[in-house]
CSV table of C-alpha atoms in Angstrom, one decimal:
chain,number,residue,atom,x,y,z
L,1046,MET,CA,0.0,0.0,0.0
L,1047,MET,CA,2.8,2.3,0.8
L,1048,LYS,CA,4.2,1.7,-2.6
L,1049,LYS,CA,0.9,2.6,-4.2
L,1050,ALA,CA,0.8,5.9,-2.3
L,1051,ARG,CA,4.3,6.9,-3.4
L,1052,ILE,CA,3.4,6.0,-7.0
L,1053,LEU,CA,0.2,8.0,-6.7
L,1054,THR,CA,2.1,11.0,-5.3
L,1055,ILE,CA,4.7,10.9,-8.0
L,1056,PHE,CA,2.0,10.6,-10.6
L,1057,LEU,CA,0.2,13.6,-9.2
L,1058,ILE,CA,3.3,15.8,-9.0
L,1059,SER,CA,4.3,15.0,-12.6
L,1060,ALA,CA,0.7,15.6,-13.8
L,1061,ILE,CA,0.7,19.0,-12.1
L,1062,LEU,CA,4.1,20.0,-13.5
L,1063,LEU,CA,3.3,18.7,-17.0
L,1064,SER,CA,-0.1,20.1,-17.4
L,1065,GLY,CA,0.5,23.5,-15.8
L,1066,CYS,CA,-2.8,23.3,-14.0
L,1067,LYS,CA,-4.1,26.1,-11.8
L,1068,ALA,CA,-4.3,25.7,-8.0
L,1069,SER,CA,-8.1,25.3,-8.2
L,1070,GLU,CA,-7.8,22.3,-10.5
L,1071,THR,CA,-5.2,20.6,-8.4
L,1072,SER,CA,-7.3,21.1,-5.3
L,1073,GLU,CA,-10.3,19.4,-7.0
L,1074,ASN,CA,-8.0,16.5,-8.1
L,1075,SER,CA,-6.5,16.1,-4.6
L,1076,ASP,CA,-10.0,16.1,-3.0
L,1077,ALA,CA,-11.0,13.3,-5.4
L,1078,VAL,CA,-7.9,11.4,-4.6
L,1079,SER,CA,-8.3,11.8,-0.9
L,1080,VAL,CA,-11.9,10.6,-1.1
L,1081,SER,CA,-11.1,7.5,-3.1
L,1082,THR,CA,-8.1,6.5,-1.0
L,1083,SER,CA,-9.9,7.0,2.3
L,1084,THR,CA,-12.7,4.7,1.4
L,1085,SER,CA,-10.7,1.8,0.0
L,1086,GLU,CA,-7.7,1.8,2.3
L,1087,THR,CA,-6.9,1.7,5.9
L,1088,SER,CA,-6.4,4.8,8.1
L,1089,ALA,CA,-2.6,4.4,8.0
L,1090,GLU,CA,-2.6,4.4,4.3
L,1091,SER,CA,-5.0,7.3,4.1
L,1092,SER,CA,-2.7,9.4,6.3
L,1093,VAL,CA,0.2,8.7,4.0
L,1094,VAL,CA,-1.9,9.6,1.0
L,1095,SER,CA,-3.2,12.7,2.6
L,1096,SER,CA,0.3,13.8,3.5
L,1097,ALA,CA,1.4,13.2,0.0
L,1098,VAL,CA,-1.6,15.1,-1.3
L,1099,SER,CA,-0.9,18.0,1.1
L,1100,SER,CA,2.7,18.1,-0.1
L,1101,VAL,CA,1.5,18.1,-3.7
L,1102,GLU,CA,-0.9,20.9,-2.8
L,1103,SER,CA,1.9,22.9,-1.3
L,1104,ALA,CA,4.0,22.3,-4.3
L,1105,SER,CA,1.2,23.4,-6.6
L,1106,SER,CA,0.6,26.5,-4.5
L,1107,ASP,CA,4.3,27.3,-4.8
L,1108,VAL,CA,4.0,26.9,-8.6
L,1109,SER,CA,0.9,29.1,-8.7
L,1110,THR,CA,2.6,31.7,-6.5
L,1111,ALA,CA,5.6,31.6,-8.9
L,1112,ILE,CA,3.3,31.9,-11.9
L,1113,SER,CA,1.3,34.9,-10.4
L,1114,SER,CA,4.6,36.6,-9.4
L,1115,SER,CA,6.0,36.2,-12.9
L,1116,SER,CA,2.8,37.5,-14.4
L,1117,THR,CA,3.0,40.5,-12.0
L,1118,VAL,CA,6.6,41.1,-13.2
L,1119,ILE,CA,5.6,40.8,-16.8
L,1120,SER,CA,2.6,43.2,-16.4
L,1121,SER,CA,4.8,45.7,-14.6
L,1122,VAL,CA,7.4,45.5,-17.4
L,1123,GLU,CA,4.7,46.0,-20.0
L,1124,SER,CA,3.3,48.9,-18.2
L,1125,THR,CA,6.7,50.5,-17.8
L,1126,SER,CA,7.6,50.0,-21.5
L,1127,THR,CA,4.2,51.2,-22.8
L,1128,ALA,CA,3.6,54.1,-20.4
L,1129,PRO,CA,4.2,57.4,-22.1
L,1130,THR,CA,7.0,59.4,-20.7
L,1131,GLU,CA,6.1,62.8,-19.4
L,1132,THR,CA,8.4,65.7,-20.0
L,1133,THR,CA,8.1,68.9,-18.3
L,1134,THR,CA,9.5,72.1,-19.7
L,1135,SER,CA,10.0,75.2,-17.7
L,1136,GLU,CA,9.9,78.5,-19.3
L,1137,PRO,CA,12.8,80.8,-18.5
L,1138,THR,CA,12.0,83.5,-16.0
L,1139,SER,CA,13.9,86.2,-17.8
L,1140,LYS,CA,14.4,86.7,-21.5
L,1141,PRO,CA,18.0,86.6,-22.7
L,1142,GLU,CA,19.3,90.0,-23.9
L,1143,PRO,CA,20.2,90.0,-27.6
L,1144,THR,CA,23.8,90.4,-28.1
L,1145,THR,CA,25.1,92.8,-30.7
L,1146,SER,CA,28.2,91.9,-32.6
L,1147,THR,CA,30.6,94.7,-33.2
L,1148,THR,CA,32.6,92.7,-35.7
L,1149,THR,CA,32.0,93.7,-39.3
L,1150,GLU,CA,32.3,91.1,-42.0
L,1151,THR,CA,34.6,92.1,-44.7
L,1152,SER,CA,33.5,90.5,-47.9
L,1153,THR,CA,36.0,90.1,-50.7
L,1154,PRO,CA,34.5,91.7,-53.8
L,1155,ALA,CA,34.4,89.6,-56.9
L,1156,PRO,CA,37.3,90.4,-59.1
L,1157,GLN,CA,36.4,92.9,-61.7
L,1158,PRO,CA,37.3,91.9,-65.2
L,1159,ALA,CA,40.1,93.9,-66.7
L,1160,PRO,CA,38.8,96.7,-69.0
L,1161,GLN,CA,39.2,96.0,-72.7
L,1162,TRP,CA,40.3,99.6,-73.4
L,1163,THR,CA,41.0,102.8,-71.6
L,1164,GLU,CA,39.5,106.2,-72.7
L,1165,THR,CA,41.1,109.6,-72.4
L,1166,PRO,CA,38.7,112.5,-73.0
L,1167,THR,CA,39.4,114.7,-76.1
L,1168,SER,CA,37.4,116.7,-78.5
L,1169,GLY,CA,37.7,117.9,-82.1
L,1170,THR,CA,36.8,117.2,-85.7
L,1171,MET,CA,38.6,114.5,-87.7
L,1172,TYR,CA,38.2,113.3,-91.2
L,1173,VAL,CA,38.0,109.8,-92.6
L,1174,ASN,CA,41.0,109.2,-94.9
L,1175,MET,CA,39.7,106.0,-96.5
L,1176,SER,CA,36.5,104.1,-96.6
L,1177,CYS,CA,35.9,102.1,-93.3
L,1178,PHE,CA,33.5,100.9,-90.7
L,1179,SER,CA,33.0,102.2,-87.2
L,1180,ARG,CA,33.0,99.5,-84.4
L,1181,ALA,CA,30.8,98.9,-81.3
L,1182,LYS,CA,34.0,98.5,-79.1
L,1183,ALA,CA,37.5,99.6,-79.2
L,1184,VAL,CA,38.7,96.1,-79.8
L,1185,LEU,CA,40.1,94.4,-82.9
L,1186,GLY,CA,37.3,92.5,-84.7
L,1187,ALA,CA,34.4,94.1,-82.8
L,1188,GLU,CA,30.9,94.3,-84.4
L,1189,LYS,CA,30.6,96.7,-87.3
L,1190,VAL,CA,28.2,99.6,-86.8
L,1191,LYS,CA,28.3,102.1,-89.6
L,1192,GLN,CA,30.2,102.6,-92.9
L,1193,TYR,CA,32.2,105.9,-93.5
L,1194,PHE,CA,33.6,107.2,-96.8
L,1195,LEU,CA,36.6,109.4,-97.7
L,1196,ASN,CA,36.7,112.9,-96.2
L,1197,ASP,CA,33.5,112.3,-94.0
L,1198,ALA,CA,33.8,114.6,-91.0
L,1199,VAL,CA,33.4,113.0,-87.5
L,1200,THR,CA,33.2,114.6,-84.1
L,1201,VAL,CA,35.7,112.9,-81.7
L,1202,THR,CA,34.9,112.7,-78.0
L,1203,ALA,CA,37.6,110.4,-76.6
L,1204,ARG,CA,40.8,108.6,-77.5
L,1205,ALA,CA,40.7,104.9,-76.6
L,1206,THR,CA,43.6,102.5,-76.2
L,1207,SER,CA,43.0,98.8,-76.6
L,1208,ALA,CA,44.2,96.8,-73.6
L,1209,SER,CA,45.1,93.7,-75.6
L,1210,THR,CA,46.8,95.1,-78.7
L,1211,GLY,CA,47.6,98.7,-77.8
L,1212,ASP,CA,45.9,100.0,-80.9
L,1213,ILE,CA,44.4,103.5,-80.7
L,1214,TYR,CA,40.8,104.2,-81.6
L,1215,TYR,CA,38.8,107.4,-81.5
L,1216,LYS,CA,35.3,107.5,-80.0
L,1217,VAL,CA,32.9,109.5,-82.1
L,1218,ALA,CA,29.8,111.5,-80.9
L,1219,GLU,CA,27.5,108.6,-81.8
L,1220,GLY,CA,29.4,106.3,-79.3
L,1221,GLU,CA,31.2,104.2,-81.9
L,1222,PHE,CA,34.9,103.7,-82.4
L,1223,ILE,CA,37.0,104.2,-85.5
L,1224,HIS,CA,40.6,103.0,-85.7
L,1225,SER,CA,43.2,105.8,-85.7
L,1226,ASP,CA,44.6,104.6,-89.0
L,1227,TYR,CA,41.4,105.6,-90.8
L,1228,LEU,CA,41.3,109.2,-89.4
L,1229,SER,CA,43.3,112.3,-90.0
L,1230,SER,CA,43.2,115.9,-88.7
L,1231,SER,CA,42.6,117.3,-92.2
L,1232,LYS,CA,40.8,116.3,-95.4
L,1233,ILE,CA,42.6,114.4,-98.0
L,1234,VAL,CA,43.2,116.5,-101.1
L,1235,ILE,CA,43.0,114.6,-104.3
L,1236,GLN,CA,45.1,116.1,-107.1
L,1237,SER,CA,43.9,115.6,-110.6
L,1238,ALA,CA,46.5,114.8,-113.3
L,1239,THR,CA,46.9,117.7,-115.8
């Protein structure tokens, strides 16, 4: 009989551990076991069985306590991780004074392109000594503006020197330039053969 009680105790412990039953289910099972053993066995055997059942019940209560404490830990971890964090901001009591900077930024100006020619003011009347074109700029190969013919009079306003070639141009009143080779201070006299 003692052997049967031990086997029954081992069976109950393994059943509780394997099935993961709650404490209420194990108490119902232990009541059924204690009722069946008390009716069929002697009082000595029933005391052994009841002590085995009580040890199983205490073991199951330890398991249920461990389960409830682990679920408490899990729920506290979940509430900690999902709880929104509150941030408090405090407004400053006094507004900071704006600081004025006394340093002045010196910006380097973009380099100016070198002038293509330089002008010197002058005035007078000059004459075209051969047929030519006036130019938009005092630069060799600049755009043609107007055609002049022999002995056409032009009013000169400035003398321009080309920066690249050093050639001399005269600026006329219309704002165009004529190369100095095509102008003279007097008219060209054409002598006819006798």
